[in-house]
Each structure stands twice: as structure tokens, then as C-alpha cells.
Amino acid sequence: MKVGILGGGQLGQMLANAARDLSIETLVLDPKPDAVAAQITRHLIADWEDPAALDELAGCDVITYEFENVPVATVERLSEDVPVHPSPDALAFSGDRIIEKNLFRELGIDTATFAAVDSRADLDHAVREIGLPAILKTRRFGYDGKGQAVLRSASDLDAAWERLGEHALILEGFVPFDREVSVLAARGRDGEMRCWPATENVHVDGILHISRAPAPEVSAELLASAVAGLEAVMARLDYVGVLVVEFFQLGERLVANEMACRVHNSGHWTIEGAEASQFENHMRAVTGMPLESTGVEGFAAMVNLVGEIPSLSPLEGEAGVHLHVYGKSSAPGRKLGHVTVLADSREALEERLQRVLDVVGDRASDAS
Ligand code: AMP
């Protein structure tokens, strides 16, 4: 069995790793010569639409992706010859914040209030409808908080429009959330779905900082409603692979922010913290293998290493601490690695996590 992966960043690297453990061969397409998945699998360095590269990928048994902004033409070309999972349809839904939110609403999943903004007049109109504060975002190609502007007062509109106005935009009402929670699930080709415990996420400057799983104090009702939401999305899209939906939690209310049709940073803890990781179950799903258990024992937390890799030697060999360095070059805001912490109790987890933060630095306190 051979799986073609579109995108060769750290997600592709971890997918290829999981594939190797399952004796699945992989082949990655990424235009970047320094794509880190190349450290462990074959890498085609070519443009997304390069005919020879696509012909070679089309020789795989199945295609998947770790990068959602692959041109539609690439996915369509490949899907003529070989199954693509998750489907090109799913990619189209998750690639546009308005289409995605309309899907959530159609399926009864709560979202922030929103409006499409295609002109300066639209922006004024949307602000009147939605009120302030609000967040102006690009409809497409946004990630890690990029392509966004928070509008707190009417005087913020001109600068936001100046910066983002050349793109198709969405204005979202600001959700005064208590916390952010993501839910990851895998769905097999046979429709079987398995969910990992909900994960609590803390972002700094729009970039994930810390995940904790299982998310503390999630009521059974809240979890059930989130899982029902994912189930509905997956059924609607005839989904195969791992899907994540990121929610804002306000009291006992969940508001869907966005979904990603791929493995996700908030699920990295599953490598050591769950019976099967998101990478393993994604590979199992897309190749038609039965899914493995998403069960967990104990508690996990994950800290992202962003911008530069600190000296990790004080943590080497420490019980319950797992270091992941992707081999990428340093750059501000770039995810270069992560540390997963495991423990038998919440108290022990928080202690270990603090020890890790003391070594790697706490972006939350740096920002404040
Ligand atoms: P996103 O790119 O949509 O994931 O947004 C990045 C981060 O900005 C989120 O993780 C939130 O912390 C914040 N954010 C995005 N949209 C909203 C919203 N409508 N209300 C409040 N905070 C938001």
C-alpha cells in the first residue's frame, strides 16, 4: 500500500512516521526543497500543478493531504485516477470560512454571527449588523491567526480595510469565550467513527501554545453535543480520515470556530497520550484499515516550540516528557517542535508542565 501525501511539513513528517509503523509506503509532494517530511520519506520537489509529479503521485493507492491550501486543480487531477481522502468536497468546505460556517449552521452547529465582506461599504454594513468588537478575517488561506484584524472601535476599520481589503473577507462577531476546545475524530471508509477526548487549547498571538487532554471539566452533555456535531459533518461530507473542529466554549455553550480536514496540532499529544495517535488512525482510515482505539489512560499536555528551539537538554530522559523537534529552520512564529507531557493525575501533569515551561519558556507570560 502506498499513500501520496500533499504537503511535507511536520504534519506530513508525523503521518509518514505513523505510516512506516503500519508498513505503509509514502510519497510526499511539496514545492519546498527543505520540506521536513523528506527526512523520513521520498519527497517530490515540484509545483502543486507539475504534470510529471502528479502523474507519479497518481501511481499511489490513495492520496491524502496535510496542507489544506492545495490548489483545487491538483486534487481534481489526482482524483480522476486515484481515491483522495478526505474528499475534494471536504477540502472545498473547510477552505472558505463562509462556506464552512454555512455548513455548520445547516447541521445545527452554533457559530459566531458573521457576514461576507467584499467591499468597504459591506464592511460598514456588517459592523452595523454584527456590532463591535468583531474580527475581520480572510475567507481563505488564513492560519495561526494570520489574515485577521480585531475591530474594537469604529476607528479601527480603515486600517483593517487597508491591510486586508484586497481579499474576500468575513466579519465575525467577537465570541467572549471562557476557553477554546477542539474535538478530533477519525472516520474509516466503512463509516466507523472514533473520537479522542476533547482537548483544551490556549493560543498566544493566534498560535497554539498549550493543549491539555482530556480537557478539564467537560460535561458529558457538552462532549456529546460536540461529538454529534462532528458526526453530522462527517456524514454530510462522506468523510474519511481525521477531522478536527475547534470550538469556543462559553458556559455550557459550544460555538464552532473552524474545522480542519486533516490531522491537527491540537492532536499531537495523541502520539504518546492515546492508544492510537491521530496520525495512525488517519493512515488507517485513508487506506481502509480498521481504526484503532482512541482511548487514553491518564492525562496529557502539549507545548509548542515556536520561533526558535530552546536548549532541551535539561528535559532529555525525563520521565513522562517527550521531545519532538521537526528539523525546520528558525523563523518568528514558526512551529519548530513540541513537547508532550504525560502524568497519572492532573496535579502531576501541571507540575511536569510547569517544569517544561520553565525550560522552554512560556509564551503566555512573555506576551503579557
Ligand atoms: P482562527 O484563525 O479562526 O483559528 O483564529 C485564531 C484565534 O483568534 C482563535 O484561536 C481565537 O483565539 C481568536 N478568535 C478567532 N475568531 C474569534 C471570534 N469570532 N471571537 C473571539 N476570538 C476569536
mmCIF file of C-alpha atoms and ligand atoms in Angstrom:
data_model
loop_
_atom_site.group_PDB
_atom_site.id
_atom_site.type_symbol
_atom_site.label_atom_id
_atom_site.label_comp_id
_atom_site.label_asym_id
_atom_site.label_seq_id
_atom_site.Cartn_x
_atom_site.Cartn_y
_atom_site.Cartn_z
ATOM 1 C CA MET A 1 0.000 0.000 0.000
ATOM 2 C CA LYS A 2 1.371 3.401 -0.969
ATOM 3 C CA VAL A 3 -0.085 6.749 0.149
ATOM 4 C CA GLY A 4 0.675 10.050 -1.561
ATOM 5 C CA ILE A 5 0.724 12.994 0.849
ATOM 6 C CA LEU A 6 0.211 16.548 -0.382
ATOM 7 C CA GLY A 7 2.366 18.720 1.861
ATOM 8 C CA GLY A 8 5.594 17.791 3.597
ATOM 9 C CA GLY A 9 5.699 19.880 6.772
ATOM 10 C CA GLN A 10 5.728 18.462 10.284
ATOM 11 C CA LEU A 11 2.251 17.003 9.842
ATOM 12 C CA GLY A 12 3.448 15.124 6.759
ATOM 13 C CA GLN A 13 6.506 14.031 8.693
ATOM 14 C CA MET A 14 4.407 12.611 11.540
ATOM 15 C CA LEU A 15 1.977 10.991 9.078
ATOM 16 C CA ALA A 16 4.870 9.335 7.256
ATOM 17 C CA ASN A 17 6.223 8.111 10.589
ATOM 18 C CA ALA A 18 2.908 6.539 11.528
ATOM 19 C CA ALA A 19 2.641 5.027 8.054
ATOM 20 C CA ARG A 20 6.053 3.409 8.394
ATOM 21 C CA ASP A 21 4.929 1.694 11.616
ATOM 22 C CA LEU A 22 1.957 0.300 9.691
ATOM 23 C CA SER A 23 4.202 -0.841 6.792
ATOM 24 C CA ILE A 24 2.558 1.700 4.512
ATOM 25 C CA GLU A 25 4.826 3.384 1.966
ATOM 26 C CA THR A 26 4.516 7.152 1.487
ATOM 27 C CA LEU A 27 5.443 9.711 -1.162
ATOM 28 C CA VAL A 28 5.247 13.435 -0.410
ATOM 29 C CA LEU A 29 4.699 16.331 -2.809
ATOM 30 C CA ASP A 30 5.847 19.728 -1.563
ATOM 31 C CA PRO A 31 7.347 22.559 -3.616
ATOM 32 C CA LYS A 32 9.653 23.496 -0.723
ATOM 33 C CA PRO A 33 13.077 21.839 -1.127
ATOM 34 C CA ASP A 34 13.554 21.827 2.671
ATOM 35 C CA ALA A 35 10.192 20.158 3.499
ATOM 36 C CA VAL A 36 10.889 18.178 6.682
ATOM 37 C CA ALA A 37 8.879 15.085 5.757
ATOM 38 C CA ALA A 38 11.763 14.381 3.350
ATOM 39 C CA GLN A 39 13.822 13.333 6.372
ATOM 40 C CA ILE A 40 11.857 10.097 6.512
ATOM 41 C CA THR A 41 10.186 9.555 3.173
ATOM 42 C CA ARG A 42 10.561 10.254 -0.543
ATOM 43 C CA HIS A 43 9.881 13.845 -1.492
ATOM 44 C CA LEU A 44 8.862 15.162 -4.907
ATOM 45 C CA ILE A 45 10.073 18.755 -5.079
ATOM 46 C CA ALA A 46 7.705 20.216 -7.636
ATOM 47 C CA ASP A 47 4.931 22.761 -8.036
ATOM 48 C CA TRP A 48 1.455 21.673 -6.989
ATOM 49 C CA GLU A 49 0.383 21.519 -10.628
ATOM 50 C CA ASP A 50 3.528 19.925 -12.087
ATOM 51 C CA PRO A 51 2.220 17.260 -14.544
ATOM 52 C CA ALA A 52 5.109 14.797 -14.089
ATOM 53 C CA ALA A 53 4.868 14.969 -10.279
ATOM 54 C CA LEU A 54 1.093 14.495 -10.389
ATOM 55 C CA ASP A 55 1.498 11.515 -12.744
ATOM 56 C CA GLU A 56 3.883 9.932 -10.271
ATOM 57 C CA LEU A 57 1.550 10.607 -7.325
ATOM 58 C CA ALA A 58 -1.363 9.172 -9.286
ATOM 59 C CA GLY A 59 0.501 5.845 -9.123
ATOM 60 C CA CYS A 60 -0.162 5.713 -5.355
ATOM 61 C CA ASP A 61 -3.098 3.680 -3.998
ATOM 62 C CA VAL A 62 -4.617 6.679 -2.224
ATOM 63 C CA ILE A 63 -3.895 10.396 -1.813
ATOM 64 C CA THR A 64 -4.264 12.429 1.355
ATOM 65 C CA TYR A 65 -3.091 15.866 2.444
ATOM 66 C CA GLU A 66 -1.605 17.612 5.438
ATOM 67 C CA PHE A 67 -1.908 21.074 3.882
ATOM 68 C CA GLU A 68 -5.322 22.457 3.059
ATOM 69 C CA ASN A 69 -4.363 25.161 0.597
ATOM 70 C CA VAL A 70 -3.500 22.735 -2.173
ATOM 71 C CA PRO A 71 -4.922 24.077 -5.461
ATOM 72 C CA VAL A 72 -8.301 22.534 -6.298
ATOM 73 C CA ALA A 73 -6.963 21.677 -9.785
ATOM 74 C CA THR A 74 -4.291 19.441 -8.214
ATOM 75 C CA VAL A 75 -6.783 17.495 -6.160
ATOM 76 C CA GLU A 76 -9.200 17.222 -9.073
ATOM 77 C CA ARG A 77 -6.483 15.966 -11.404
ATOM 78 C CA LEU A 78 -5.429 13.309 -8.886
ATOM 79 C CA SER A 79 -8.972 12.248 -8.056
ATOM 80 C CA GLU A 80 -9.501 11.270 -11.713
ATOM 81 C CA ASP A 81 -7.064 8.378 -11.221
ATOM 82 C CA VAL A 82 -6.857 7.593 -7.523
ATOM 83 C CA PRO A 83 -9.081 7.941 -4.427
ATOM 84 C CA VAL A 84 -8.459 11.171 -2.479
ATOM 85 C CA HIS A 85 -9.293 11.143 1.259
ATOM 86 C CA PRO A 86 -10.661 13.306 2.783
ATOM 87 C CA SER A 87 -12.647 14.064 -0.359
ATOM 88 C CA PRO A 88 -12.037 17.158 -2.508
ATOM 89 C CA ASP A 89 -15.510 18.245 -1.353
ATOM 90 C CA ALA A 90 -14.369 18.383 2.265
ATOM 91 C CA LEU A 91 -11.395 20.478 1.218
ATOM 92 C CA ALA A 92 -13.695 22.922 -0.555
ATOM 93 C CA PHE A 93 -15.916 23.291 2.529
ATOM 94 C CA SER A 94 -13.102 23.832 5.003
ATOM 95 C CA GLY A 95 -11.162 26.175 2.722
ATOM 96 C CA ASP A 96 -13.651 29.016 2.891
ATOM 97 C CA ARG A 97 -14.815 30.358 6.245
ATOM 98 C CA ILE A 98 -18.246 31.369 4.905
ATOM 99 C CA ILE A 99 -18.991 28.036 3.220
ATOM 100 C CA GLU A 100 -17.766 26.287 6.370
ATOM 101 C CA LYS A 101 -19.954 28.347 8.693
ATOM 102 C CA ASN A 102 -22.975 27.845 6.443
ATOM 103 C CA LEU A 103 -22.355 24.092 6.666
ATOM 104 C CA PHE A 104 -22.170 24.276 10.471
ATOM 105 C CA ARG A 105 -25.435 26.222 10.591
ATOM 106 C CA GLU A 106 -27.154 23.823 8.170
ATOM 107 C CA LEU A 107 -26.202 20.980 10.511
ATOM 108 C CA GLY A 108 -27.446 22.791 13.616
ATOM 109 C CA ILE A 109 -23.956 23.648 14.923
ATOM 110 C CA ASP A 110 -23.735 27.036 16.603
ATOM 111 C CA THR A 111 -21.350 29.650 15.115
ATOM 112 C CA ALA A 112 -20.475 33.288 15.750
ATOM 113 C CA THR A 113 -22.626 35.780 13.860
ATOM 114 C CA PHE A 114 -20.961 36.508 10.546
ATOM 115 C CA ALA A 115 -21.278 38.338 7.253
ATOM 116 C CA ALA A 116 -19.394 38.286 3.960
ATOM 117 C CA VAL A 117 -17.416 41.456 3.264
ATOM 118 C CA ASP A 118 -16.431 42.199 -0.331
ATOM 119 C CA SER A 119 -16.256 45.994 -0.266
ATOM 120 C CA ARG A 120 -15.657 48.867 2.136
ATOM 121 C CA ALA A 121 -19.420 49.537 2.101
ATOM 122 C CA ASP A 122 -20.048 45.884 3.036
ATOM 123 C CA LEU A 123 -17.712 46.326 5.994
ATOM 124 C CA ASP A 124 -19.662 49.314 7.325
ATOM 125 C CA HIS A 125 -22.897 47.427 6.813
ATOM 126 C CA ALA A 126 -21.577 44.269 8.513
ATOM 127 C CA VAL A 127 -20.301 46.261 11.503
ATOM 128 C CA ARG A 128 -23.748 47.843 11.889
ATOM 129 C CA GLU A 129 -25.362 44.385 11.778
ATOM 130 C CA ILE A 130 -22.886 42.498 13.981
ATOM 131 C CA GLY A 131 -21.633 45.241 16.280
ATOM 132 C CA LEU A 132 -18.189 45.674 17.857
ATOM 133 C CA PRO A 133 -15.922 44.140 18.920
ATOM 134 C CA ALA A 134 -15.662 41.910 15.868
ATOM 135 C CA ILE A 135 -12.959 40.103 13.909
ATOM 136 C CA LEU A 136 -12.294 40.683 10.229
ATOM 137 C CA LYS A 137 -10.708 37.617 8.608
ATOM 138 C CA THR A 138 -9.751 36.500 5.134
ATOM 139 C CA ARG A 139 -12.228 33.875 3.927
ATOM 140 C CA ARG A 140 -9.423 31.685 2.613
ATOM 141 C CA PHE A 141 -5.788 30.844 3.371
ATOM 142 C CA GLY A 142 -5.819 32.021 6.998
ATOM 143 C CA TYR A 143 -3.989 30.017 9.640
ATOM 144 C CA ASP A 144 -2.423 30.625 13.042
ATOM 145 C CA GLY A 145 -4.305 33.921 13.315
ATOM 146 C CA LYS A 146 -2.820 35.263 10.070
ATOM 147 C CA GLY A 147 -5.024 37.441 7.861
ATOM 148 C CA GLN A 148 -7.094 38.754 10.773
ATOM 149 C CA ALA A 149 -7.810 42.097 12.401
ATOM 150 C CA VAL A 150 -9.682 42.702 15.639
ATOM 151 C CA LEU A 151 -12.054 45.667 15.330
ATOM 152 C CA ARG A 152 -12.642 47.243 18.728
ATOM 153 C CA SER A 153 -13.918 50.652 17.688
ATOM 154 C CA ALA A 154 -15.040 52.385 14.502
ATOM 155 C CA SER A 155 -11.603 53.970 14.245
ATOM 156 C CA ASP A 156 -10.062 50.506 13.583
ATOM 157 C CA LEU A 157 -11.984 49.970 10.343
ATOM 158 C CA ASP A 158 -9.825 51.981 7.925
ATOM 159 C CA ALA A 159 -6.542 50.349 8.966
ATOM 160 C CA ALA A 160 -8.091 46.850 8.860
ATOM 161 C CA TRP A 161 -9.546 47.513 5.405
ATOM 162 C CA GLU A 162 -6.220 48.923 4.201
ATOM 163 C CA ARG A 163 -4.448 45.726 5.299
ATOM 164 C CA LEU A 164 -6.987 43.060 4.292
ATOM 165 C CA GLY A 165 -9.348 44.726 1.788
ATOM 166 C CA GLU A 166 -7.775 43.135 -1.305
ATOM 167 C CA HIS A 167 -9.059 39.703 -0.146
ATOM 168 C CA ALA A 168 -12.548 38.225 0.100
ATOM 169 C CA LEU A 169 -13.376 38.688 3.801
ATOM 170 C CA ILE A 170 -15.692 37.618 6.593
ATOM 171 C CA LEU A 171 -16.653 39.687 9.605
ATOM 172 C CA GLU A 172 -17.300 37.600 12.726
ATOM 173 C CA GLY A 173 -18.858 38.758 15.938
ATOM 174 C CA PHE A 174 -16.345 38.539 18.795
ATOM 175 C CA VAL A 175 -17.138 35.495 20.951
ATOM 176 C CA PRO A 176 -16.352 36.212 24.626
ATOM 177 C CA PHE A 177 -15.298 32.629 25.234
ATOM 178 C CA ASP A 178 -14.219 31.091 28.539
ATOM 179 C CA ARG A 179 -11.850 28.769 26.725
ATOM 180 C CA GLU A 180 -11.104 27.049 23.433
ATOM 181 C CA VAL A 181 -11.711 23.334 22.968
ATOM 182 C CA SER A 182 -11.066 21.142 19.970
ATOM 183 C CA VAL A 183 -12.525 17.764 19.179
ATOM 184 C CA LEU A 184 -10.746 15.334 16.884
ATOM 185 C CA ALA A 185 -12.276 12.281 15.318
ATOM 186 C CA ALA A 186 -11.321 9.714 12.723
ATOM 187 C CA ARG A 187 -13.792 8.113 10.332
ATOM 188 C CA GLY A 188 -12.999 4.976 8.393
ATOM 189 C CA ARG A 189 -14.033 4.095 4.863
ATOM 190 C CA ASP A 190 -16.767 1.920 6.399
ATOM 191 C CA GLY A 191 -18.227 4.917 8.284
ATOM 192 C CA GLU A 192 -16.932 3.855 11.710
ATOM 193 C CA MET A 193 -16.093 6.939 13.769
ATOM 194 C CA ARG A 194 -13.780 7.207 16.758
ATOM 195 C CA CYS A 195 -13.288 10.353 18.811
ATOM 196 C CA TRP A 196 -10.393 11.310 21.055
ATOM 197 C CA PRO A 197 -11.211 13.060 24.335
ATOM 198 C CA ALA A 198 -11.812 16.805 23.912
ATOM 199 C CA THR A 199 -8.673 18.954 24.116
ATOM 200 C CA GLU A 200 -8.406 22.354 25.802
ATOM 201 C CA ASN A 201 -6.261 24.799 23.838
ATOM 202 C CA VAL A 202 -4.525 28.014 24.853
ATOM 203 C CA HIS A 203 -3.420 30.280 21.990
ATOM 204 C CA VAL A 204 -0.914 33.116 22.162
ATOM 205 C CA ASP A 205 -0.883 35.621 19.298
ATOM 206 C CA GLY A 206 -3.231 33.325 17.358
ATOM 207 C CA ILE A 207 -0.751 30.393 17.551
ATOM 208 C CA LEU A 208 -1.481 27.318 19.656
ATOM 209 C CA HIS A 209 0.629 27.387 22.825
ATOM 210 C CA ILE A 210 -0.615 24.605 25.115
ATOM 211 C CA SER A 211 -3.107 21.758 24.724
ATOM 212 C CA ARG A 212 -4.443 19.720 27.650
ATOM 213 C CA ALA A 213 -6.278 16.433 27.250
ATOM 214 C CA PRO A 214 -8.735 15.283 28.314
ATOM 215 C CA ALA A 215 -9.924 18.889 28.584
ATOM 216 C CA PRO A 216 -10.665 19.528 32.271
ATOM 217 C CA GLU A 217 -14.286 19.712 33.351
ATOM 218 C CA VAL A 218 -16.134 18.992 30.138
ATOM 219 C CA SER A 219 -19.649 17.881 30.973
ATOM 220 C CA ALA A 220 -20.962 14.732 29.323
ATOM 221 C CA GLU A 221 -23.703 16.804 27.625
ATOM 222 C CA LEU A 222 -21.222 19.256 26.172
ATOM 223 C CA LEU A 223 -18.982 16.498 24.867
ATOM 224 C CA ALA A 224 -21.976 14.666 23.402
ATOM 225 C CA SER A 225 -23.104 17.784 21.538
ATOM 226 C CA ALA A 226 -19.604 18.343 20.122
ATOM 227 C CA VAL A 227 -19.339 14.733 19.019
ATOM 228 C CA ALA A 228 -22.798 14.881 17.442
ATOM 229 C CA GLY A 229 -21.620 17.953 15.518
ATOM 230 C CA LEU A 230 -18.572 16.141 14.163
ATOM 231 C CA GLU A 231 -20.654 13.104 13.333
ATOM 232 C CA ALA A 232 -23.052 15.274 11.320
ATOM 233 C CA VAL A 233 -20.208 16.990 9.431
ATOM 234 C CA MET A 234 -18.525 13.682 8.675
ATOM 235 C CA ALA A 235 -21.728 12.055 7.480
ATOM 236 C CA ARG A 236 -22.584 15.074 5.300
ATOM 237 C CA LEU A 237 -19.136 15.050 3.656
ATOM 238 C CA ASP A 238 -18.861 11.244 3.472
ATOM 239 C CA TYR A 239 -15.651 11.877 5.338
ATOM 240 C CA VAL A 240 -12.657 9.547 5.503
ATOM 241 C CA GLY A 241 -9.692 10.451 7.732
ATOM 242 C CA VAL A 242 -9.140 12.709 10.731
ATOM 243 C CA LEU A 243 -11.251 15.833 11.187
ATOM 244 C CA VAL A 244 -10.908 18.474 13.865
ATOM 245 C CA VAL A 245 -13.457 21.072 14.862
ATOM 246 C CA GLU A 246 -12.286 23.972 17.020
ATOM 247 C CA PHE A 247 -14.920 25.343 19.367
ATOM 248 C CA PHE A 248 -15.219 28.328 21.661
ATOM 249 C CA GLN A 249 -16.809 27.413 24.994
ATOM 250 C CA LEU A 250 -18.997 29.918 26.839
ATOM 251 C CA GLY A 251 -20.529 28.345 29.923
ATOM 252 C CA GLU A 252 -22.319 25.265 28.658
ATOM 253 C CA ARG A 253 -22.485 26.568 25.074
ATOM 254 C CA LEU A 254 -20.160 25.495 22.262
ATOM 255 C CA VAL A 255 -19.639 27.758 19.256
ATOM 256 C CA ALA A 256 -17.781 26.225 16.303
ATOM 257 C CA ASN A 257 -14.927 28.405 15.082
ATOM 258 C CA GLU A 258 -13.448 26.342 12.292
ATOM 259 C CA MET A 259 -12.657 22.857 11.113
ATOM 260 C CA ALA A 260 -9.600 21.333 9.523
ATOM 261 C CA CYS A 261 -9.831 18.351 7.186
ATOM 262 C CA ARG A 262 -6.536 16.889 8.316
ATOM 263 C CA VAL A 263 -4.515 15.951 11.335
ATOM 264 C CA HIS A 264 -4.116 18.915 13.661
ATOM 265 C CA ASN A 265 -1.668 20.494 16.081
ATOM 266 C CA SER A 266 -4.146 20.131 18.956
ATOM 267 C CA GLY A 267 -3.946 16.356 18.490
ATOM 268 C CA HIS A 268 -0.153 15.969 18.722
ATOM 269 C CA TRP A 269 -0.496 14.730 22.307
ATOM 270 C CA THR A 270 -2.166 11.572 20.930
ATOM 271 C CA ILE A 271 1.244 10.235 19.759
ATOM 272 C CA GLU A 272 2.151 9.281 23.311
ATOM 273 C CA GLY A 273 -1.085 10.075 25.153
ATOM 274 C CA ALA A 274 -3.630 7.848 23.377
ATOM 275 C CA GLU A 275 -3.732 4.212 22.348
ATOM 276 C CA ALA A 276 -3.748 5.218 18.675
ATOM 277 C CA SER A 277 -2.474 8.602 17.556
ATOM 278 C CA GLN A 278 -4.295 10.885 15.139
ATOM 279 C CA PHE A 279 -1.557 10.087 12.591
ATOM 280 C CA GLU A 280 -2.019 6.328 12.905
ATOM 281 C CA ASN A 281 -5.800 6.468 12.654
ATOM 282 C CA HIS A 282 -5.654 8.898 9.729
ATOM 283 C CA MET A 283 -3.416 6.461 7.849
ATOM 284 C CA ARG A 284 -5.624 3.552 8.838
ATOM 285 C CA ALA A 285 -8.742 5.405 7.680
ATOM 286 C CA VAL A 286 -7.496 6.515 4.280
ATOM 287 C CA THR A 287 -6.073 3.071 3.469
ATOM 288 C CA GLY A 288 -9.243 1.274 4.548
ATOM 289 C CA MET A 289 -7.718 -0.410 7.601
ATOM 290 C CA PRO A 290 -9.837 -0.768 10.755
ATOM 291 C CA LEU A 291 -9.401 2.131 13.178
ATOM 292 C CA GLU A 292 -7.595 1.601 16.461
ATOM 293 C CA SER A 293 -8.757 2.666 19.906
ATOM 294 C CA THR A 294 -8.665 6.397 20.691
ATOM 295 C CA GLY A 295 -8.750 5.618 24.409
ATOM 296 C CA VAL A 296 -6.459 7.336 26.891
ATOM 297 C CA GLU A 297 -5.121 6.480 30.290
ATOM 298 C CA GLY A 298 -4.018 9.382 32.428
ATOM 299 C CA PHE A 299 -3.500 12.959 31.329
ATOM 300 C CA ALA A 300 -1.532 14.698 28.600
ATOM 301 C CA ALA A 301 -0.389 18.199 27.753
ATOM 302 C CA MET A 302 1.478 19.552 24.746
ATOM 303 C CA VAL A 303 3.551 22.709 24.430
ATOM 304 C CA ASN A 304 4.529 24.071 21.015
ATOM 305 C CA LEU A 305 8.105 25.215 20.391
ATOM 306 C CA VAL A 306 7.693 28.342 18.289
ATOM 307 C CA GLY A 307 10.231 30.656 16.632
ATOM 308 C CA GLU A 308 13.397 29.028 17.924
ATOM 309 C CA ILE A 309 14.276 25.798 19.676
ATOM 310 C CA PRO A 310 15.466 26.396 23.240
ATOM 311 C CA SER A 311 18.090 24.168 24.850
ATOM 312 C CA LEU A 312 16.168 20.997 25.638
ATOM 313 C CA SER A 313 18.980 19.113 27.371
ATOM 314 C CA PRO A 314 17.522 19.639 30.892
ATOM 315 C CA LEU A 315 14.452 17.673 29.736
ATOM 316 C CA GLU A 316 16.215 14.809 27.967
ATOM 317 C CA GLY A 317 15.429 11.462 29.516
ATOM 318 C CA GLU A 318 12.939 12.962 31.965
ATOM 319 C CA ALA A 319 10.071 10.593 32.821
ATOM 320 C CA GLY A 320 6.767 11.488 31.154
ATOM 321 C CA VAL A 321 8.343 14.114 28.867
ATOM 322 C CA HIS A 322 8.576 13.533 25.098
ATOM 323 C CA LEU A 323 10.526 15.898 22.860
ATOM 324 C CA HIS A 324 9.735 16.420 19.180
ATOM 325 C CA VAL A 325 11.987 18.609 17.039
ATOM 326 C CA TYR A 326 10.930 18.771 13.403
ATOM 327 C CA GLY A 327 14.248 19.891 11.890
ATOM 328 C CA LYS A 328 12.883 23.147 10.441
ATOM 329 C CA SER A 329 14.881 26.359 10.264
ATOM 330 C CA SER A 330 14.033 29.042 12.835
ATOM 331 C CA ALA A 331 11.698 31.908 11.963
ATOM 332 C CA PRO A 332 9.437 34.096 14.099
ATOM 333 C CA GLY A 333 6.052 32.476 14.655
ATOM 334 C CA ARG A 334 7.125 29.180 13.046
ATOM 335 C CA LYS A 335 6.240 25.886 14.751
ATOM 336 C CA LEU A 336 9.550 24.064 15.118
ATOM 337 C CA GLY A 337 8.702 21.295 17.542
ATOM 338 C CA HIS A 338 6.587 20.313 20.500
ATOM 339 C CA VAL A 339 6.898 18.711 23.921
ATOM 340 C CA THR A 340 4.322 16.250 25.203
ATOM 341 C CA VAL A 341 3.937 15.696 28.939
ATOM 342 C CA LEU A 342 2.131 12.703 30.433
ATOM 343 C CA ALA A 343 1.087 12.035 34.013
ATOM 344 C CA ASP A 344 -1.252 9.901 36.087
ATOM 345 C CA SER A 345 -3.069 12.802 37.711
ATOM 346 C CA ARG A 346 -3.950 16.379 36.805
ATOM 347 C CA GLU A 347 -1.809 17.695 39.639
ATOM 348 C CA ALA A 348 1.244 15.745 38.479
ATOM 349 C CA LEU A 349 0.585 16.865 34.912
ATOM 350 C CA GLU A 350 0.510 20.542 35.878
ATOM 351 C CA GLU A 351 3.727 20.136 37.862
ATOM 352 C CA ARG A 352 5.520 18.481 34.942
ATOM 353 C CA LEU A 353 4.104 21.011 32.520
ATOM 354 C CA GLN A 354 5.398 23.871 34.649
ATOM 355 C CA ARG A 355 8.833 22.271 34.708
ATOM 356 C CA VAL A 356 8.759 22.081 30.890
ATOM 357 C CA LEU A 357 7.611 25.703 30.604
ATOM 358 C CA ASP A 358 10.442 26.763 32.918
ATOM 359 C CA VAL A 359 12.882 25.207 30.443
ATOM 360 C CA VAL A 360 11.297 26.068 27.067
ATOM 361 C CA GLY A 361 9.784 29.434 28.027
ATOM 362 C CA ASP A 362 6.144 30.340 28.490
ATOM 363 C CA ARG A 363 4.871 32.345 25.516
ATOM 364 C CA ALA A 364 1.763 33.243 27.520
ATOM 365 C CA SER A 365 3.752 35.089 30.165
ATOM 366 C CA ASP A 366 6.171 36.510 27.560
ATOM 367 C CA ALA A 367 3.177 38.050 25.781
ATOM 368 C CA SER A 368 1.642 39.631 28.867
HETATM 369 P P1 AMP B 1 -8.687 31.240 13.788
HETATM 370 O O1 AMP B 1 -7.668 31.517 12.737
HETATM 371 O O2 AMP B 1 -10.089 31.440 13.311
HETATM 372 O O3 AMP B 1 -8.483 29.911 14.460
HETATM 373 O O4 AMP B 1 -8.445 32.336 14.950
HETATM 374 C C1 AMP B 1 -7.258 32.369 15.713
HETATM 375 C C2 AMP B 1 -7.597 32.720 17.153
HETATM 376 O O5 AMP B 1 -8.212 34.022 17.219
HETATM 377 C C3 AMP B 1 -8.616 31.784 17.804
HETATM 378 O O6 AMP B 1 -7.983 30.646 18.309
HETATM 379 C C4 AMP B 1 -9.206 32.686 18.880
HETATM 380 O O7 AMP B 1 -8.333 32.753 19.996
HETATM 381 C C5 AMP B 1 -9.255 34.041 18.201
HETATM 382 N N1 AMP B 1 -10.564 34.224 17.520
HETATM 383 C C6 AMP B 1 -10.858 33.886 16.251
HETATM 384 N N2 AMP B 1 -12.145 34.156 15.947
HETATM 385 C C7 AMP B 1 -12.700 34.688 17.058
HETATM 386 C C8 AMP B 1 -14.008 35.165 17.389
HETATM 387 N N3 AMP B 1 -15.012 35.196 16.485
HETATM 388 N N4 AMP B 1 -14.208 35.629 18.654
HETATM 389 C C9 AMP B 1 -13.204 35.630 19.568
HETATM 390 N N5 AMP B 1 -11.949 35.204 19.306
HETATM 391 C C10 AMP B 1 -11.683 34.731 18.081
#
